[in-house]
Amino acid sequence: MTTKSVPGELPGTRMSDEAYGALRASAAVWAGTSVLITNRHGQVLVQHVDYRDTCLLPGGAIDKGESPAHSAARELMEELGVTAPVDQCLAVDWVSPSNVNVPSAMRFPGEILHVFDGGTWDDARISDIRLPPSEITAIDFVEPAQLPDLLSPPDARRALSALRARINSAGTALLENGQPIAPGVLDRLGVLRTARPSYRYPWHSGPAPHDLTVTQVWGWLFAPDGRVLVLLEPDTAVAILPGGTPEEQDQGDPVATLRRETEEEAAARIINPLLLGHVTDPAAQRGYLRYAAALTEVGPAQPDPATGHTYTRILATPEQAAELFDWGPATAHQLAAVHQARRQLGLPRPARQSVTELTAPITW
């Protein structure tokens, strides 16, 4: 490529192909890939390696002339022995030279890292993993909140940002040193930085038996577009469904509990409640009811009188909401009941989309 001067241009800008190539080479950066893989519990696959103290996501350097997607697929085969499609990029991260603690002798020029979505692997796919004789010593599936303890700080930031981008479904996130340059509500609050409460209890359709003590009533509350209301704790960003503990004023009516708790926690009101079923804690002989209902309005955010917390309110698809909880194998059964209730309420199945924060009052 040879450039030509134009009138008014400063002298000396004409460059030979060799000079232009040398200039571009002097500005070269490293390039790499990693792959975010989860199991059906929402835990993230990390690799223990024999050449560093911290864990890594699967991935590595992009070879000369290789595309990022091809590199990611190659690394999965080399490191895990698994052939898997790699066609969705979750995040692209610019890692600046000043942000990485590397020896000066490496002359680190900066790096561009692509994080691809490896998907959710079932037990059969996980059993197909075959580790190489060296480099990868073991793998684990860990809670997202454990990533900062296992990965280097830049790697953990990048992995969590990519995981939030997957849940948020707003397209590829652009990162600088692991942080989104245009953070959404999940990034701003740091969703998944705190361990998700684990409630891997059995799911049962219908009402709870009379001899089972009901200690919680929670609701899948639908907006007209088929998405549901999720509350995020202000300090931990832990997700909860609206609902809570029955009180004397509810007079034993679980629907009254749900209405009261929804107003107190979310400043929201509902109609057409439908009983979905319940989960049970066998060790404590306790039951937790699940209802579905249609939202009619959401008012200004206000502190919950029981906790003093002012929750962040978001709308998400039922599947996005489930990814914020750790409910175990029964999640699929509960989601099936949720969608059955959605159809009974005459609401559409929502397309997966970016979550929406509710900051202003709205009436439907």
Short mmCIF file of N, CA and C in Angstrom, two decimals, residues 157-320:
data_model
loop_
_atom_site.label_atom_id
_atom_site.label_comp_id
_atom_site.label_asym_id
_atom_site.label_seq_id
_atom_site.Cartn_x
_atom_site.Cartn_y
_atom_site.Cartn_z
N ARG A 157 -12.39 -11.02 36.36
CA ARG A 157 -13.25 -9.93 35.90
C ARG A 157 -13.80 -10.23 34.51
N ARG A 158 -12.93 -10.72 33.65
CA ARG A 158 -13.35 -11.01 32.27
C ARG A 158 -14.37 -12.14 32.25
N ALA A 159 -14.14 -13.20 33.01
CA ALA A 159 -15.06 -14.33 33.02
C ALA A 159 -16.44 -13.93 33.55
N LEU A 160 -16.47 -13.15 34.63
CA LEU A 160 -17.76 -12.73 35.18
C LEU A 160 -18.47 -11.76 34.23
N SER A 161 -17.73 -10.88 33.58
CA SER A 161 -18.35 -9.97 32.62
C SER A 161 -18.94 -10.75 31.45
N ALA A 162 -18.22 -11.78 31.00
CA ALA A 162 -18.72 -12.61 29.90
C ALA A 162 -19.96 -13.39 30.32
N LEU A 163 -19.96 -13.90 31.55
CA LEU A 163 -21.13 -14.64 32.04
C LEU A 163 -22.34 -13.73 32.14
N ARG A 164 -22.15 -12.51 32.62
CA ARG A 164 -23.27 -11.56 32.68
C ARG A 164 -23.75 -11.21 31.28
N ALA A 165 -22.81 -11.09 30.34
CA ALA A 165 -23.21 -10.80 28.96
C ALA A 165 -24.03 -11.95 28.39
N ARG A 166 -23.68 -13.18 28.75
CA ARG A 166 -24.48 -14.32 28.28
C ARG A 166 -25.90 -14.25 28.82
N ILE A 167 -26.03 -13.98 30.12
CA ILE A 167 -27.36 -13.90 30.73
C ILE A 167 -28.13 -12.72 30.15
N ASN A 168 -27.47 -11.59 29.99
CA ASN A 168 -28.15 -10.38 29.56
C ASN A 168 -28.62 -10.45 28.11
N SER A 169 -27.89 -11.20 27.27
CA SER A 169 -28.31 -11.43 25.87
C SER A 169 -28.46 -10.15 25.07
N ALA A 170 -27.55 -9.19 25.30
CA ALA A 170 -27.58 -7.94 24.55
C ALA A 170 -26.51 -7.90 23.47
N GLY A 171 -25.88 -9.03 23.18
CA GLY A 171 -24.82 -9.07 22.19
C GLY A 171 -23.45 -9.07 22.85
N THR A 172 -22.42 -9.04 22.02
CA THR A 172 -21.04 -9.10 22.49
C THR A 172 -20.70 -7.87 23.32
N ALA A 173 -20.16 -8.09 24.51
CA ALA A 173 -19.75 -6.99 25.38
C ALA A 173 -18.33 -6.57 25.05
N LEU A 174 -18.09 -5.28 24.98
CA LEU A 174 -16.76 -4.75 24.78
C LEU A 174 -16.18 -4.38 26.15
N LEU A 175 -15.01 -4.95 26.45
CA LEU A 175 -14.40 -4.78 27.76
C LEU A 175 -13.07 -4.06 27.63
N GLU A 176 -12.69 -3.39 28.69
CA GLU A 176 -11.34 -2.87 28.85
C GLU A 176 -10.84 -3.35 30.21
N ASN A 177 -9.81 -4.19 30.16
CA ASN A 177 -9.26 -4.79 31.37
C ASN A 177 -10.33 -5.50 32.18
N GLY A 178 -11.21 -6.21 31.46
CA GLY A 178 -12.21 -7.05 32.10
C GLY A 178 -13.50 -6.36 32.47
N GLN A 179 -13.56 -5.03 32.33
CA GLN A 179 -14.75 -4.28 32.72
C GLN A 179 -15.48 -3.77 31.47
N PRO A 180 -16.81 -3.92 31.41
CA PRO A 180 -17.55 -3.42 30.25
C PRO A 180 -17.42 -1.91 30.11
N ILE A 181 -17.26 -1.45 28.87
CA ILE A 181 -17.18 0.00 28.66
C ILE A 181 -18.58 0.62 28.66
N ALA A 182 -19.60 -0.21 28.50
CA ALA A 182 -20.99 0.25 28.59
C ALA A 182 -21.74 -0.71 29.51
N PRO A 183 -21.52 -0.62 30.82
CA PRO A 183 -22.09 -1.60 31.75
C PRO A 183 -23.61 -1.51 31.83
N GLY A 184 -24.26 -2.68 31.84
CA GLY A 184 -25.68 -2.76 32.09
C GLY A 184 -25.96 -2.93 33.57
N VAL A 185 -27.21 -3.15 33.92
CA VAL A 185 -27.58 -3.23 35.33
C VAL A 185 -26.91 -4.43 36.00
N LEU A 186 -26.77 -5.55 35.32
CA LEU A 186 -26.12 -6.72 35.93
C LEU A 186 -24.66 -6.43 36.23
N ASP A 187 -23.99 -5.70 35.34
CA ASP A 187 -22.59 -5.32 35.57
C ASP A 187 -22.48 -4.29 36.68
N ARG A 188 -23.35 -3.30 36.64
CA ARG A 188 -23.27 -2.21 37.61
C ARG A 188 -23.42 -2.72 39.04
N LEU A 189 -24.32 -3.67 39.24
CA LEU A 189 -24.54 -4.20 40.58
C LEU A 189 -23.59 -5.33 40.94
N GLY A 190 -22.90 -5.90 39.93
CA GLY A 190 -22.00 -7.02 40.20
C GLY A 190 -22.74 -8.31 40.47
N VAL A 191 -23.77 -8.58 39.67
CA VAL A 191 -24.54 -9.82 39.83
C VAL A 191 -23.60 -11.02 39.71
N LEU A 192 -23.79 -12.01 40.59
CA LEU A 192 -23.04 -13.27 40.66
C LEU A 192 -21.69 -13.13 41.36
N ARG A 193 -21.37 -11.94 41.88
CA ARG A 193 -20.15 -11.81 42.67
C ARG A 193 -20.34 -12.43 44.05
N THR A 194 -21.58 -12.56 44.47
CA THR A 194 -21.92 -13.21 45.73
C THR A 194 -22.55 -14.56 45.42
N ALA A 195 -22.22 -15.56 46.22
CA ALA A 195 -22.72 -16.92 45.96
C ALA A 195 -24.24 -16.94 45.92
N ARG A 196 -24.77 -17.64 44.95
CA ARG A 196 -26.22 -17.82 44.87
C ARG A 196 -26.68 -18.75 45.98
N PRO A 197 -27.73 -18.41 46.72
CA PRO A 197 -28.26 -19.36 47.70
C PRO A 197 -28.68 -20.64 46.99
N SER A 198 -28.34 -21.77 47.58
CA SER A 198 -28.62 -23.06 46.95
C SER A 198 -29.88 -23.67 47.56
N TYR A 199 -30.92 -23.84 46.71
CA TYR A 199 -32.17 -24.46 47.14
C TYR A 199 -32.50 -25.59 46.17
N ARG A 200 -31.74 -26.66 46.24
CA ARG A 200 -31.94 -27.78 45.32
C ARG A 200 -32.96 -28.76 45.90
N TYR A 201 -34.19 -28.26 46.01
CA TYR A 201 -35.25 -29.03 46.63
C TYR A 201 -36.14 -29.66 45.57
N PRO A 202 -36.80 -30.76 45.90
CA PRO A 202 -37.71 -31.40 44.94
C PRO A 202 -38.90 -30.49 44.62
N TRP A 203 -39.37 -30.59 43.36
CA TRP A 203 -40.52 -29.82 42.90
C TRP A 203 -41.76 -30.69 42.89
N HIS A 204 -42.87 -30.13 43.36
CA HIS A 204 -44.14 -30.85 43.37
C HIS A 204 -45.23 -29.94 42.81
N SER A 205 -46.03 -30.46 41.90
CA SER A 205 -47.17 -29.70 41.40
C SER A 205 -48.28 -29.69 42.45
N GLY A 206 -49.11 -28.65 42.41
CA GLY A 206 -50.25 -28.60 43.29
C GLY A 206 -49.94 -28.06 44.67
N PRO A 207 -50.95 -28.01 45.54
CA PRO A 207 -50.79 -27.44 46.88
C PRO A 207 -49.93 -28.31 47.77
N ALA A 208 -49.41 -27.69 48.82
CA ALA A 208 -48.60 -28.43 49.79
C ALA A 208 -49.49 -29.30 50.67
N PRO A 209 -49.02 -30.47 51.10
CA PRO A 209 -49.81 -31.31 52.01
C PRO A 209 -50.12 -30.56 53.31
N HIS A 210 -51.21 -30.94 53.96
CA HIS A 210 -51.63 -30.25 55.18
C HIS A 210 -50.62 -30.38 56.31
N ASP A 211 -49.84 -31.48 56.31
CA ASP A 211 -48.89 -31.66 57.41
C ASP A 211 -47.54 -30.99 57.14
N LEU A 212 -47.43 -30.25 56.04
CA LEU A 212 -46.19 -29.56 55.71
C LEU A 212 -46.33 -28.08 56.06
N THR A 213 -45.39 -27.56 56.83
CA THR A 213 -45.41 -26.16 57.23
C THR A 213 -44.93 -25.28 56.09
N VAL A 214 -45.78 -24.38 55.64
CA VAL A 214 -45.41 -23.45 54.56
C VAL A 214 -44.75 -22.22 55.19
N THR A 215 -43.49 -22.01 54.83
CA THR A 215 -42.75 -20.90 55.44
C THR A 215 -42.41 -19.79 54.44
N GLN A 216 -42.64 -20.02 53.13
CA GLN A 216 -42.37 -18.99 52.14
C GLN A 216 -43.39 -19.09 51.01
N VAL A 217 -43.77 -17.94 50.48
CA VAL A 217 -44.65 -17.87 49.32
C VAL A 217 -43.99 -16.91 48.32
N TRP A 218 -43.59 -17.43 47.17
CA TRP A 218 -42.90 -16.63 46.16
C TRP A 218 -43.68 -16.64 44.86
N GLY A 219 -43.50 -15.59 44.05
CA GLY A 219 -44.28 -15.46 42.83
C GLY A 219 -43.46 -15.22 41.58
N TRP A 220 -43.88 -15.88 40.50
CA TRP A 220 -43.41 -15.56 39.15
C TRP A 220 -44.43 -14.55 38.60
N LEU A 221 -44.05 -13.28 38.59
CA LEU A 221 -44.97 -12.21 38.30
C LEU A 221 -44.69 -11.67 36.90
N PHE A 222 -45.69 -11.79 36.02
CA PHE A 222 -45.51 -11.53 34.60
C PHE A 222 -45.89 -10.12 34.20
N ALA A 223 -45.02 -9.49 33.42
CA ALA A 223 -45.37 -8.28 32.68
C ALA A 223 -46.13 -8.70 31.42
N PRO A 224 -46.79 -7.77 30.74
CA PRO A 224 -47.56 -8.14 29.54
C PRO A 224 -46.74 -8.78 28.43
N ASP A 225 -45.42 -8.55 28.38
CA ASP A 225 -44.61 -9.13 27.31
C ASP A 225 -44.12 -10.54 27.65
N GLY A 226 -44.55 -11.09 28.80
CA GLY A 226 -44.20 -12.45 29.17
C GLY A 226 -42.95 -12.57 30.01
N ARG A 227 -42.28 -11.45 30.27
CA ARG A 227 -41.12 -11.48 31.17
C ARG A 227 -41.59 -11.40 32.63
N VAL A 228 -40.69 -11.74 33.54
CA VAL A 228 -41.05 -11.80 34.96
C VAL A 228 -40.21 -10.81 35.76
N LEU A 229 -40.76 -10.45 36.92
CA LEU A 229 -40.12 -9.50 37.82
C LEU A 229 -39.13 -10.24 38.73
N VAL A 230 -37.89 -9.75 38.76
CA VAL A 230 -36.85 -10.28 39.63
C VAL A 230 -36.30 -9.12 40.46
N LEU A 231 -36.04 -9.38 41.73
CA LEU A 231 -35.48 -8.37 42.62
C LEU A 231 -34.02 -8.69 42.90
N LEU A 232 -33.18 -7.65 42.93
CA LEU A 232 -31.75 -7.80 43.23
C LEU A 232 -31.43 -7.06 44.52
N GLU A 233 -30.81 -7.78 45.46
CA GLU A 233 -30.43 -7.20 46.75
C GLU A 233 -29.46 -6.03 46.52
N PRO A 234 -29.60 -4.94 47.28
CA PRO A 234 -28.73 -3.77 47.04
C PRO A 234 -27.28 -4.00 47.40
N ASP A 235 -26.98 -4.82 48.42
CA ASP A 235 -25.60 -4.99 48.87
C ASP A 235 -24.88 -6.14 48.20
N THR A 236 -25.62 -7.21 47.90
CA THR A 236 -24.99 -8.42 47.38
C THR A 236 -25.34 -8.70 45.92
N ALA A 237 -26.37 -8.04 45.40
CA ALA A 237 -26.89 -8.30 44.05
C ALA A 237 -27.43 -9.72 43.91
N VAL A 238 -27.72 -10.38 45.03
CA VAL A 238 -28.36 -11.69 44.98
C VAL A 238 -29.79 -11.53 44.49
N ALA A 239 -30.21 -12.42 43.60
CA ALA A 239 -31.55 -12.35 43.01
C ALA A 239 -32.56 -13.09 43.86
N ILE A 240 -33.76 -12.54 43.95
CA ILE A 240 -34.87 -13.21 44.62
C ILE A 240 -36.14 -12.97 43.81
N LEU A 241 -37.09 -13.89 43.94
CA LEU A 241 -38.42 -13.64 43.42
C LEU A 241 -39.23 -12.88 44.47
N PRO A 242 -40.17 -12.04 44.05
CA PRO A 242 -41.02 -11.37 45.05
C PRO A 242 -41.77 -12.40 45.90
N GLY A 243 -41.91 -12.08 47.16
CA GLY A 243 -42.60 -12.98 48.07
C GLY A 243 -41.91 -13.00 49.43
N GLY A 244 -42.46 -13.81 50.33
CA GLY A 244 -41.84 -13.86 51.65
C GLY A 244 -42.59 -14.74 52.61
N THR A 245 -42.44 -14.42 53.87
CA THR A 245 -42.94 -15.26 54.96
C THR A 245 -44.38 -14.89 55.32
N PRO A 246 -45.26 -15.89 55.49
CA PRO A 246 -46.63 -15.60 55.93
C PRO A 246 -46.63 -14.93 57.31
N GLU A 247 -47.52 -13.96 57.47
CA GLU A 247 -47.66 -13.26 58.75
C GLU A 247 -49.10 -13.39 59.23
N GLU A 248 -49.30 -13.06 60.51
CA GLU A 248 -50.62 -13.23 61.11
C GLU A 248 -51.70 -12.46 60.36
N GLN A 249 -51.34 -11.28 59.88
CA GLN A 249 -52.33 -10.45 59.18
C GLN A 249 -52.82 -11.11 57.88
N ASP A 250 -52.08 -12.09 57.35
CA ASP A 250 -52.49 -12.77 56.12
C ASP A 250 -53.58 -13.80 56.37
N GLN A 251 -53.81 -14.13 57.65
CA GLN A 251 -54.88 -15.05 58.05
C GLN A 251 -54.82 -16.40 57.32
N GLY A 252 -53.60 -16.89 57.15
CA GLY A 252 -53.43 -18.21 56.56
C GLY A 252 -53.66 -18.27 55.06
N ASP A 253 -53.81 -17.14 54.41
CA ASP A 253 -54.07 -17.10 52.97
C ASP A 253 -52.75 -16.82 52.24
N PRO A 254 -52.19 -17.80 51.52
CA PRO A 254 -50.91 -17.57 50.84
C PRO A 254 -50.99 -16.49 49.76
N VAL A 255 -52.14 -16.33 49.12
CA VAL A 255 -52.27 -15.27 48.12
C VAL A 255 -52.17 -13.91 48.79
N ALA A 256 -52.74 -13.78 49.99
CA ALA A 256 -52.61 -12.52 50.74
C ALA A 256 -51.14 -12.25 51.07
N THR A 257 -50.41 -13.30 51.42
CA THR A 257 -48.97 -13.15 51.69
C THR A 257 -48.25 -12.64 50.45
N LEU A 258 -48.55 -13.25 49.31
CA LEU A 258 -47.88 -12.86 48.07
C LEU A 258 -48.21 -11.41 47.71
N ARG A 259 -49.47 -11.01 47.82
CA ARG A 259 -49.85 -9.64 47.49
C ARG A 259 -49.13 -8.65 48.41
N ARG A 260 -49.15 -8.94 49.72
CA ARG A 260 -48.52 -8.02 50.68
C ARG A 260 -47.02 -7.91 50.43
N GLU A 261 -46.35 -9.06 50.28
CA GLU A 261 -44.90 -9.05 50.09
C GLU A 261 -44.52 -8.37 48.77
N THR A 262 -45.32 -8.57 47.74
CA THR A 262 -45.04 -7.94 46.46
C THR A 262 -45.12 -6.42 46.56
N GLU A 263 -46.11 -5.94 47.30
CA GLU A 263 -46.22 -4.49 47.49
C GLU A 263 -45.09 -3.95 48.35
N GLU A 264 -44.72 -4.68 49.41
CA GLU A 264 -43.68 -4.20 50.31
C GLU A 264 -42.30 -4.23 49.65
N GLU A 265 -41.98 -5.30 48.94
CA GLU A 265 -40.64 -5.47 48.38
C GLU A 265 -40.46 -4.74 47.05
N ALA A 266 -41.49 -4.81 46.19
CA ALA A 266 -41.34 -4.32 44.82
C ALA A 266 -42.24 -3.15 44.49
N ALA A 267 -43.07 -2.71 45.44
CA ALA A 267 -44.06 -1.66 45.17
C ALA A 267 -44.89 -2.01 43.93
N ALA A 268 -45.27 -3.28 43.84
CA ALA A 268 -45.99 -3.78 42.67
C ALA A 268 -47.30 -4.42 43.09
N ARG A 269 -48.23 -4.51 42.13
CA ARG A 269 -49.52 -5.13 42.39
C ARG A 269 -49.81 -6.17 41.32
N ILE A 270 -50.61 -7.17 41.72
CA ILE A 270 -50.84 -8.31 40.84
C ILE A 270 -52.34 -8.64 40.74
N ILE A 271 -52.67 -9.40 39.70
CA ILE A 271 -54.02 -9.96 39.55
C ILE A 271 -53.88 -11.40 39.06
N ASN A 272 -54.96 -12.12 39.15
CA ASN A 272 -55.06 -13.49 38.60
C ASN A 272 -53.98 -14.45 39.11
N PRO A 273 -53.81 -14.56 40.43
CA PRO A 273 -52.79 -15.50 40.93
C PRO A 273 -53.17 -16.95 40.65
N LEU A 274 -52.17 -17.73 40.25
CA LEU A 274 -52.34 -19.15 39.97
C LEU A 274 -51.32 -19.94 40.77
N LEU A 275 -51.75 -20.97 41.48
CA LEU A 275 -50.82 -21.82 42.21
C LEU A 275 -50.09 -22.72 41.21
N LEU A 276 -48.75 -22.67 41.25
CA LEU A 276 -47.94 -23.52 40.38
C LEU A 276 -47.62 -24.85 41.06
N GLY A 277 -47.22 -24.77 42.31
CA GLY A 277 -46.78 -25.95 43.04
C GLY A 277 -45.93 -25.54 44.22
N HIS A 278 -45.09 -26.44 44.66
CA HIS A 278 -44.25 -26.13 45.82
C HIS A 278 -42.97 -26.96 45.77
N VAL A 279 -41.97 -26.44 46.47
CA VAL A 279 -40.75 -27.21 46.71
C VAL A 279 -40.69 -27.53 48.19
N THR A 280 -40.01 -28.60 48.52
CA THR A 280 -39.95 -29.03 49.92
C THR A 280 -38.51 -29.17 50.37
N ASP A 281 -38.29 -28.82 51.62
CA ASP A 281 -37.02 -29.06 52.29
C ASP A 281 -37.22 -30.29 53.17
N PRO A 282 -36.85 -31.49 52.68
CA PRO A 282 -37.14 -32.72 53.44
C PRO A 282 -36.53 -32.74 54.83
N ALA A 283 -35.38 -32.11 54.99
CA ALA A 283 -34.70 -32.16 56.29
C ALA A 283 -35.46 -31.40 57.36
N ALA A 284 -36.17 -30.34 56.96
CA ALA A 284 -36.86 -29.50 57.94
C ALA A 284 -38.37 -29.61 57.86
N GLN A 285 -38.87 -30.44 56.95
CA GLN A 285 -40.32 -30.58 56.76
C GLN A 285 -40.99 -29.23 56.54
N ARG A 286 -40.35 -28.44 55.66
CA ARG A 286 -40.90 -27.14 55.31
C ARG A 286 -41.23 -27.10 53.83
N GLY A 287 -42.20 -26.27 53.48
CA GLY A 287 -42.59 -26.12 52.10
C GLY A 287 -42.55 -24.67 51.67
N TYR A 288 -42.28 -24.47 50.39
CA TYR A 288 -42.22 -23.14 49.81
C TYR A 288 -43.13 -23.12 48.59
N LEU A 289 -44.19 -22.32 48.66
CA LEU A 289 -45.16 -22.27 47.58
C LEU A 289 -44.66 -21.37 46.45
N ARG A 290 -45.06 -21.75 45.22
CA ARG A 290 -44.76 -20.93 44.05
C ARG A 290 -46.07 -20.60 43.34
N TYR A 291 -46.29 -19.31 43.10
CA TYR A 291 -47.46 -18.83 42.38
C TYR A 291 -47.01 -18.13 41.10
N ALA A 292 -47.93 -17.98 40.18
CA ALA A 292 -47.77 -17.09 39.04
C ALA A 292 -48.90 -16.07 39.10
N ALA A 293 -48.64 -14.88 38.56
CA ALA A 293 -49.67 -13.84 38.54
C ALA A 293 -49.27 -12.80 37.50
N ALA A 294 -50.23 -11.97 37.12
CA ALA A 294 -49.98 -10.89 36.17
C ALA A 294 -49.78 -9.59 36.93
N LEU A 295 -48.76 -8.84 36.55
CA LEU A 295 -48.52 -7.53 37.13
C LEU A 295 -49.48 -6.50 36.54
N THR A 296 -49.96 -5.60 37.38
CA THR A 296 -50.79 -4.51 36.88
C THR A 296 -50.09 -3.16 36.98
N GLU A 297 -49.20 -3.03 37.96
CA GLU A 297 -48.46 -1.78 38.09
C GLU A 297 -47.23 -1.98 38.96
N VAL A 298 -46.26 -1.12 38.74
CA VAL A 298 -45.06 -1.04 39.57
C VAL A 298 -44.87 0.42 39.94
N GLY A 299 -44.84 0.70 41.23
CA GLY A 299 -44.73 2.08 41.68
C GLY A 299 -43.29 2.49 41.91
N PRO A 300 -43.07 3.65 42.51
CA PRO A 300 -41.71 4.10 42.83
C PRO A 300 -41.05 3.13 43.81
N ALA A 301 -39.76 2.87 43.60
CA ALA A 301 -39.03 1.98 44.50
C ALA A 301 -39.03 2.54 45.91
N GLN A 302 -39.16 1.64 46.89
CA GLN A 302 -39.19 2.07 48.28
C GLN A 302 -38.58 0.97 49.15
N PRO A 303 -38.09 1.32 50.34
CA PRO A 303 -37.49 0.30 51.19
C PRO A 303 -38.51 -0.74 51.64
N ASP A 304 -38.08 -1.98 51.68
CA ASP A 304 -38.90 -3.06 52.24
C ASP A 304 -38.98 -2.84 53.75
N PRO A 305 -40.18 -2.72 54.32
CA PRO A 305 -40.27 -2.47 55.76
C PRO A 305 -39.67 -3.57 56.61
N ALA A 306 -39.59 -4.79 56.08
CA ALA A 306 -39.05 -5.90 56.87
C ALA A 306 -37.53 -5.88 56.92
N THR A 307 -36.87 -5.44 55.84
CA THR A 307 -35.41 -5.52 55.77
C THR A 307 -34.74 -4.16 55.65
N GLY A 308 -35.50 -3.14 55.25
CA GLY A 308 -34.90 -1.85 54.98
C GLY A 308 -34.22 -1.77 53.63
N HIS A 309 -34.25 -2.85 52.85
CA HIS A 309 -33.60 -2.88 51.55
C HIS A 309 -34.49 -2.26 50.48
N THR A 310 -33.89 -1.48 49.62
CA THR A 310 -34.57 -1.02 48.41
C THR A 310 -34.01 -1.84 47.26
N TYR A 311 -34.82 -2.74 46.75
CA TYR A 311 -34.36 -3.67 45.73
C TYR A 311 -34.31 -3.01 44.36
N THR A 312 -33.34 -3.45 43.55
CA THR A 312 -33.36 -3.13 42.13
C THR A 312 -34.30 -4.10 41.44
N ARG A 313 -35.20 -3.57 40.61
CA ARG A 313 -36.23 -4.39 39.98
C ARG A 313 -35.91 -4.53 38.49
N ILE A 314 -35.88 -5.77 38.03
CA ILE A 314 -35.61 -6.00 36.62
C ILE A 314 -36.67 -6.93 36.04
N LEU A 315 -36.87 -6.81 34.74
CA LEU A 315 -37.68 -7.77 34.00
C LEU A 315 -36.75 -8.65 33.19
N ALA A 316 -36.97 -9.96 33.27
CA ALA A 316 -36.15 -10.94 32.57
C ALA A 316 -37.04 -12.07 32.09
N THR A 317 -36.58 -12.79 31.09
CA THR A 317 -37.34 -13.98 30.71
C THR A 317 -37.26 -14.99 31.85
N PRO A 318 -38.21 -15.93 31.93
CA PRO A 318 -38.10 -16.94 32.98
C PRO A 318 -36.78 -17.70 32.96
N GLU A 319 -36.25 -17.95 31.75
CA GLU A 319 -34.98 -18.68 31.67
C GLU A 319 -33.82 -17.83 32.19
N GLN A 320 -33.82 -16.53 31.87
CA GLN A 320 -32.78 -15.66 32.42
C GLN A 320 -32.88 -15.60 33.94
#
